[in-house]
XYZ file of C-alpha atoms in Angstrom:
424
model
C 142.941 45.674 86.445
C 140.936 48.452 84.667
C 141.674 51.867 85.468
C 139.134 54.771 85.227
C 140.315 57.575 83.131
C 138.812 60.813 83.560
C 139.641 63.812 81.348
C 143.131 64.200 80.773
C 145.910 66.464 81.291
C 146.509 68.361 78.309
C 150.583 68.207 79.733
C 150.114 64.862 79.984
C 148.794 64.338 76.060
C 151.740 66.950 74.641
C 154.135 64.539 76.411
C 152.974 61.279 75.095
C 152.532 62.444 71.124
C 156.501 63.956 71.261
C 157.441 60.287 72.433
C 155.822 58.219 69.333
C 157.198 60.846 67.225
C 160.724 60.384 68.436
C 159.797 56.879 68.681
C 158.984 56.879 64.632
C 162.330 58.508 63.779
C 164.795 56.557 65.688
C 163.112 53.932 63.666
C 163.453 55.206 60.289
C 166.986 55.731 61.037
C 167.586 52.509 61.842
C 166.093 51.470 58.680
C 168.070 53.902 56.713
C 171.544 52.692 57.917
C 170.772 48.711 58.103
C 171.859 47.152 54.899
C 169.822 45.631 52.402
C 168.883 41.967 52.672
C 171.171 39.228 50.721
C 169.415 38.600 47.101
C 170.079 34.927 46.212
C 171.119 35.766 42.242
C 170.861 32.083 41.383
C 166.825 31.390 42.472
C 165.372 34.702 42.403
C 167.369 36.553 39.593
C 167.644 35.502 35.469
C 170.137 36.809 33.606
C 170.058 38.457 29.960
C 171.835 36.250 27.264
C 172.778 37.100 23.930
C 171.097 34.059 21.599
C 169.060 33.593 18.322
C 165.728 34.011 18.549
C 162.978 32.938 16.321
C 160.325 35.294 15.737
C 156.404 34.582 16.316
C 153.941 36.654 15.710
C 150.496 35.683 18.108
C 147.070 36.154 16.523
C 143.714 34.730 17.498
C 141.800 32.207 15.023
C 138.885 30.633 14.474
C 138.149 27.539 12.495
C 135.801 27.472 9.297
C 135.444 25.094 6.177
C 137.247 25.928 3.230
C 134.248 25.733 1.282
C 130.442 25.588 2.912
C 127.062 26.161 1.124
C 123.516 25.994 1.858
C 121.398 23.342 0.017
C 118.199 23.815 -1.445
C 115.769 23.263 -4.024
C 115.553 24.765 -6.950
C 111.826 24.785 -7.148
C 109.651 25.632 -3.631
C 108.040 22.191 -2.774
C 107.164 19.483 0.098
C 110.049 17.291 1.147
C 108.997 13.515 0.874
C 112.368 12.075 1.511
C 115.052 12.871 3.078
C 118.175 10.502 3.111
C 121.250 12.791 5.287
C 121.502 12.903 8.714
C 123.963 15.660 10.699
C 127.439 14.562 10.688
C 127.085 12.489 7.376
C 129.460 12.356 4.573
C 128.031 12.895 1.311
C 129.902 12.581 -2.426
C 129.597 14.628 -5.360
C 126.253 14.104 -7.182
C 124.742 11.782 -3.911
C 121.586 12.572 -3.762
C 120.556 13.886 -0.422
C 116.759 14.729 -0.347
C 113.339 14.397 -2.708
C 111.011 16.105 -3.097
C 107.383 15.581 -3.774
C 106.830 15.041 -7.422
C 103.590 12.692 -8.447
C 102.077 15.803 -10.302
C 105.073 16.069 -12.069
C 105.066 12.156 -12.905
C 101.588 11.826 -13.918
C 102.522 14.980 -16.610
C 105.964 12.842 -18.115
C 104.065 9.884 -18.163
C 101.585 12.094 -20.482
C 104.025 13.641 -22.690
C 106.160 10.224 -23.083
C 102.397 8.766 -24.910
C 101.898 11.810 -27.135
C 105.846 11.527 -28.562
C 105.239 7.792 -29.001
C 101.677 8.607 -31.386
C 103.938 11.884 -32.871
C 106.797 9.787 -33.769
C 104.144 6.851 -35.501
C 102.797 9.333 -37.377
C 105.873 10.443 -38.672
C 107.427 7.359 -39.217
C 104.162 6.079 -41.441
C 104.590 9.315 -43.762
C 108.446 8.628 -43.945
C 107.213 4.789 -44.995
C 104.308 5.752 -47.601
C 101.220 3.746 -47.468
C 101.112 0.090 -47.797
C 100.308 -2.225 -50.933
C 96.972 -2.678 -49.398
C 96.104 0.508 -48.690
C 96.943 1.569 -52.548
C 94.915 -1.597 -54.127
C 92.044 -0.860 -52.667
C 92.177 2.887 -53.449
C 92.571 1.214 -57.493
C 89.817 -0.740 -56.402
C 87.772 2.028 -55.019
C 88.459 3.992 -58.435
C 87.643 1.298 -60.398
C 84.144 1.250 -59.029
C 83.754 4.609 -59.982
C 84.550 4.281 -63.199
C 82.220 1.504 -63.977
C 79.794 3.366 -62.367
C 79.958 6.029 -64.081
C 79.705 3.992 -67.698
C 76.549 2.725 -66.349
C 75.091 6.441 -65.812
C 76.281 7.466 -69.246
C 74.600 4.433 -70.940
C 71.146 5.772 -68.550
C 71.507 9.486 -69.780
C 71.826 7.869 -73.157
C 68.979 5.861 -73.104
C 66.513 8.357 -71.611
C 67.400 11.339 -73.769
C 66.344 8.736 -76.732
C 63.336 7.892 -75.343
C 62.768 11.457 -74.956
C 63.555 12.206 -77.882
C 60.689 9.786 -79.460
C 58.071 10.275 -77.138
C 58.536 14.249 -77.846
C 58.138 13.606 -81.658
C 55.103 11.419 -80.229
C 53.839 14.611 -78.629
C 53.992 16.346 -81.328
C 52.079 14.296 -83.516
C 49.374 14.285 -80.695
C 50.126 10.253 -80.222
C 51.000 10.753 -76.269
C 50.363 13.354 -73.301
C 51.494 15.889 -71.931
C 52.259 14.145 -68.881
C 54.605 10.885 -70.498
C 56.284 13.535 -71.881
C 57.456 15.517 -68.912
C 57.886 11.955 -67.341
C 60.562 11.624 -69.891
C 62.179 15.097 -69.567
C 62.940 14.025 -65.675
C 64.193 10.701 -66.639
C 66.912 12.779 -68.587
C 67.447 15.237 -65.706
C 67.689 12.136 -63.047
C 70.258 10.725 -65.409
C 72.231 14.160 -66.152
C 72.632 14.916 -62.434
C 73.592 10.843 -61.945
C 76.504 10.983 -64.537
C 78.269 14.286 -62.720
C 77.607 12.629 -59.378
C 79.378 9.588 -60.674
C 81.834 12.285 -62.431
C 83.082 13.752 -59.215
C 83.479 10.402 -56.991
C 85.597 9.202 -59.663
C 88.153 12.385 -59.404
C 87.904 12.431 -55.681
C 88.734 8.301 -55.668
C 91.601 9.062 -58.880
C 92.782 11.488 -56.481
C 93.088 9.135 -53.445
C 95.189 6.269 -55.241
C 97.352 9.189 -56.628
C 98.283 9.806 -53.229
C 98.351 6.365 -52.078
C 101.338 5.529 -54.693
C 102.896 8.927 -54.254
C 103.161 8.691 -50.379
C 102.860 12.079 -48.329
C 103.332 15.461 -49.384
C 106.635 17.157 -48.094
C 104.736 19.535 -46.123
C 103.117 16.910 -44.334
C 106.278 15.174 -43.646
C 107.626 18.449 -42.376
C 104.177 19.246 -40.007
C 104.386 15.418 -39.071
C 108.702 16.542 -37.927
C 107.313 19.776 -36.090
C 104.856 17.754 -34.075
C 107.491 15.553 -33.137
C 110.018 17.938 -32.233
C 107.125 20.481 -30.322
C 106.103 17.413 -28.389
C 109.769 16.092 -27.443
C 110.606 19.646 -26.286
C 107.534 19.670 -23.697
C 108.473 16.379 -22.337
C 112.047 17.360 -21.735
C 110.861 20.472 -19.893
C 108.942 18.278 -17.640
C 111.434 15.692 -17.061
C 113.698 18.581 -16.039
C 111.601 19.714 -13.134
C 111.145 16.212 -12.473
C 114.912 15.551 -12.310
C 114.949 19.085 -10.162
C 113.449 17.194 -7.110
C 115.896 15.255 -6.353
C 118.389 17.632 -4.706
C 121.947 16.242 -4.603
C 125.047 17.726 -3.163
C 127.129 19.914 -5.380
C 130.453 18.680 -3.812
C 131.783 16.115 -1.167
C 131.864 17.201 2.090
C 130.350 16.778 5.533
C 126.551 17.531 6.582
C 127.055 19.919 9.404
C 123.344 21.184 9.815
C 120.244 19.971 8.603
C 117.446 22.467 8.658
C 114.292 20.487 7.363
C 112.701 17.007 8.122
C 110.483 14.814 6.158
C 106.905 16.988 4.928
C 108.711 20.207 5.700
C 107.877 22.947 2.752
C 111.160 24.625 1.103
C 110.366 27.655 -0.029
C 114.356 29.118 -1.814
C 112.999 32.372 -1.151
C 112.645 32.968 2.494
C 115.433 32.697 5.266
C 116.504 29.361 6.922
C 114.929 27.924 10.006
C 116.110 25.337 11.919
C 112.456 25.009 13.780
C 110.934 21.842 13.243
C 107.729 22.342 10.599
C 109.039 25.382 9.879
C 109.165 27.103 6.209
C 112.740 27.136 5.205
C 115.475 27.967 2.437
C 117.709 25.341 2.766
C 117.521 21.563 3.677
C 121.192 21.234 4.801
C 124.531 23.252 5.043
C 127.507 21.337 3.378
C 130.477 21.871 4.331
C 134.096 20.702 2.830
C 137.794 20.550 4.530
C 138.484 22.664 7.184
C 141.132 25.986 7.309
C 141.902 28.656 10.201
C 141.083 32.446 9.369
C 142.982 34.590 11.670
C 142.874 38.739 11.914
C 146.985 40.419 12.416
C 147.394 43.697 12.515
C 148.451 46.151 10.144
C 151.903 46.794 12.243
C 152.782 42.691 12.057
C 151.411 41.816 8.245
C 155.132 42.876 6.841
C 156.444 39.458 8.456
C 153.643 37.149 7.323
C 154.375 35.749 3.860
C 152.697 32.622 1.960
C 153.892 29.371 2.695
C 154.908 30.618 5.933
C 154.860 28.164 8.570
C 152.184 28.031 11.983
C 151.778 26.564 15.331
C 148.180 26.055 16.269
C 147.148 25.311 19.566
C 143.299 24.924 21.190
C 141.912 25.215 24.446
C 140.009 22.160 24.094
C 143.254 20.074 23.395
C 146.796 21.538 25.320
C 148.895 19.349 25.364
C 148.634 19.289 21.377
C 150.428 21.403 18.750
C 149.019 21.456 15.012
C 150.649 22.796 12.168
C 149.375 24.578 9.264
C 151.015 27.129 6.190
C 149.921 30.506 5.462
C 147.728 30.334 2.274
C 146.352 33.447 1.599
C 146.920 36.712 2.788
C 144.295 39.320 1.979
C 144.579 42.216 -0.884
C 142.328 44.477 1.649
C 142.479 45.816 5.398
C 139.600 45.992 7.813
C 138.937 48.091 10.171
C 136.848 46.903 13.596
C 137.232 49.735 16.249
C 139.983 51.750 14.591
C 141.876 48.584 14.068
C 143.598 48.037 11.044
C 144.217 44.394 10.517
C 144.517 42.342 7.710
C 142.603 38.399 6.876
C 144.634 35.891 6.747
C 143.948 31.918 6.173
C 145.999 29.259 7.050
C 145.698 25.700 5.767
C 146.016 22.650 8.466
C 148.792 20.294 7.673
C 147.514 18.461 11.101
C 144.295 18.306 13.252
C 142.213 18.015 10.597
C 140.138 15.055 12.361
C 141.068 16.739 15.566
C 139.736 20.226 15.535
C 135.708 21.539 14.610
C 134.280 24.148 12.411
C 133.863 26.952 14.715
C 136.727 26.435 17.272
C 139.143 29.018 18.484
C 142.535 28.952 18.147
C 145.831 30.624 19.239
C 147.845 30.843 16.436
C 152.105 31.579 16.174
C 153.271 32.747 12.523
C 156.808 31.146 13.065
C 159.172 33.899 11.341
C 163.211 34.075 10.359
C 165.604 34.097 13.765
C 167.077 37.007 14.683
C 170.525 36.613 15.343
C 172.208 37.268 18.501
C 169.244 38.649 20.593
C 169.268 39.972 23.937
C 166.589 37.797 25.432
C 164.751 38.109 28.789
C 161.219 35.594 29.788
C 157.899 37.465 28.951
C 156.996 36.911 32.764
C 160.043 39.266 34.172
C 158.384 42.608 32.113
C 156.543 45.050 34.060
C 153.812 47.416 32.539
C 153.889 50.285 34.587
C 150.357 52.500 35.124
C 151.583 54.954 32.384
C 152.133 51.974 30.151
C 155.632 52.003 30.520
C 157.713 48.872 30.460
C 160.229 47.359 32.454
C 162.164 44.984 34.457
C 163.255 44.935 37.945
C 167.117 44.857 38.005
C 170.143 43.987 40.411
C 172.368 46.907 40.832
C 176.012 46.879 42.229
C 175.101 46.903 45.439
C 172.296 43.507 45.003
C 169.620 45.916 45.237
C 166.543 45.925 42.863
C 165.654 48.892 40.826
C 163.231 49.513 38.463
C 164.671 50.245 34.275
C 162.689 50.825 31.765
C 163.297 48.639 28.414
C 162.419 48.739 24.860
C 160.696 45.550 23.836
C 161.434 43.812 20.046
C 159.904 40.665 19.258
C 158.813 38.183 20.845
C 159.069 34.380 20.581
C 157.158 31.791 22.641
C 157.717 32.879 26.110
C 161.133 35.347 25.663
C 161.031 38.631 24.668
C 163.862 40.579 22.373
C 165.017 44.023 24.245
C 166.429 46.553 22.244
C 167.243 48.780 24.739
C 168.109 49.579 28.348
C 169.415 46.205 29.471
C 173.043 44.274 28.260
C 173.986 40.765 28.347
C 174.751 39.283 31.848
C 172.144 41.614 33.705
C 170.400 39.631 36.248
């Protein structure tokens, strides 16, 4: 049934607000003098024991090769071959890529043909000449030398029939003209005999130097040819052998940046865009190691050798294990952070885990004996950043007390203060 309600009585209103108030206190008394509920200590409570506790110190990781480098040429070119895929493994020396190199060919094959005619050369000075050769340079001067009888006996012979014919013109028993005929006879034969003169030095001269070999500065110009032209063909057969680009180390391909007809140029920044100009034809990468960051207030309990529990998100129900292996001379600072580098070598995992991953790493350090020990899930951060845990008084009531925390191990935390052994 509704009722209308009209304006009310302001007696009416004083009345009705006095009895929720009264209502409201006879309440809270009640609630004041009822005692508190039964705590079952067993299931809802844990209680602080005294026990050894090994010490781990949490950082984050990430996974990285030990050792990774960039591949390239060392001279920009075209790629005409290239024999790695991603995900290949590669050994010292392999070759991994070739580049073009018929220009460079086609200039060896040139140079090989000139050291082949340079080293004949010098090998037929180091020899002398042959038998043959010197015969017929005795024959040759031979020749000569009769020859040049012959043009003696010609300039004798004229300058006596110049001779008479000139004591003929004098006695007015020939001309003029047989006797100048007779004077050129004699100048014919003059210039004959020198002619025949000089061909026999320059043909003495020749079998001289076909019995006495080469000259020792010939031999020497016929070495320097030799050695000038073996030089030039090594230089070639150098940039030749520079095509072939081979992997300095054996390891994994983990990126390939370049395909087949792609220009290398070693001076401008990697791509991996197909056709693209790029640096590098592959990244190589060998082994694989965990680089974590702790901070400066832990670093005093990480030592070398030191043993850690890795664990990934991509495999949980698996533990890995590595060693501390190097702990960095140097502090960094990332958002006024001071933490130091730190890489840890796998002992496990090492076909398990990928370049790249994260990790949670635990630097397992010496056991503290006789720890007061409470789980990591019972502590309470407060707003103020206070910490805490919620505690069982005399009278099985909770109450909040504020602890001190030490270290921590796994899921257990070390107080140092405000809770004893057998607190629940």
């Amino acid at each position: 049934m509704l009722i209308k309600v009209g304006k009310l009585n302001p007696w009416i209103l004083g009345i009705a607000t006095l009895g929720l108030v009264s209502t409201i206190a006879i309440a809270a008394s009640l609630m004041q003098t009822q005692p508190a509920p039964d705590i079952n200590l067993e299931k809802e409570t844990v209680q602080v024991q005294a026990q050894d506790l090994q010490i781990q110190i949490k950082a984050n990781g990430i996974v990285q090769p030990i050792r990774k480098i960039n591949i390239s040429p060392r001279e920009a070119g075209r790629i005409a071959e290239l024999l790695v895929r991603e995900g290949d493994r590669v050994a010292a020396g392999q070759v991994i890529a070739r580049m073009d190199n018929e220009q460079l060919q086609a200039q060896v094959s040139q140079y090989e043909s000139v050291l082949a005619r340079s080293q004949a050369e010098l090998a037929q000075r180091l020899a002398g000449n042959r038998q043959e050769d010197i015969a017929k340079a005795e024959a040759e001067m031979n020749r000569y030398e009769a020859q040049l009888q012959e043009a003696r006996s010609q300039l004798q012979l004229a300058t006596e029939k110049f001779n008479r014919r000139q004591y003929l013109a004098e006695q007015g028993a020939i001309s003029r003209e047989a006797l100048d005929e007779s004077q050129i006879e004699v100048r014919n034969a003059r210039d004959n005999l020198s002619q025949m003169q000089a061909s026999l030095m320059v043909a003495r001269q020749e079998m001289n130097k076909q019995r006495n070999g080469f000259r020792v500065e010939e031999i020497a110009q016929a070495r320097a040819q030799v050695a000038e032209t073996a030089a030039q063909l090594q230089g070639y057969e150098i940039q030749l052998s520079n095509t072939l680009v081979s992997a300095p180390f054996a390891g994994i391909i983990t990126r390939r940046f370049t395909d087949v007809g792609d220009f290398v140029a070693p001076t401008t920044s990697a791509s991996a865009t197909d056709g693209a100009t790029s640096a590098s034809i592959a990244e190589l990468s060998s082994g694989l190691e965990i680089e974590a960051k702790v901070p400066e207030a832990s670093i005093a309990r990480i030592r070398l050798g030191q043993v850690v529990e890795v664990r990934s998100d991509s495999y949980p129900t698996q533990t890995f294990k590595g060693t501390v292996r190097l702990i960095a001379p140097r502090a960094i600072q990332e958002n006024n952070v001071t933490s130091f580098r730190i890489k840890v070598s796998l002992q496990t995992g090492l076909e398990t885990l990928k370049a790249g991953m994260n990790v949670k790493l635990a630097f397992i350090g010496e056991s503290v004996k006789n720890a007061l020990v409470v789980p990591l899930a019972v502590v309470v951060t407060q707003k103020d950043g206070q910490k805490g845990v919620w505690l069982v008084d005399a009278e099985n009531r909770p109450r909040f007390q504020l602890v001190r925390l030490g270290s921590e191990s796994g899921r257990q935390a070390q107080i140092l203060a405000g809770l004893k052994a057998g607190d629940r």
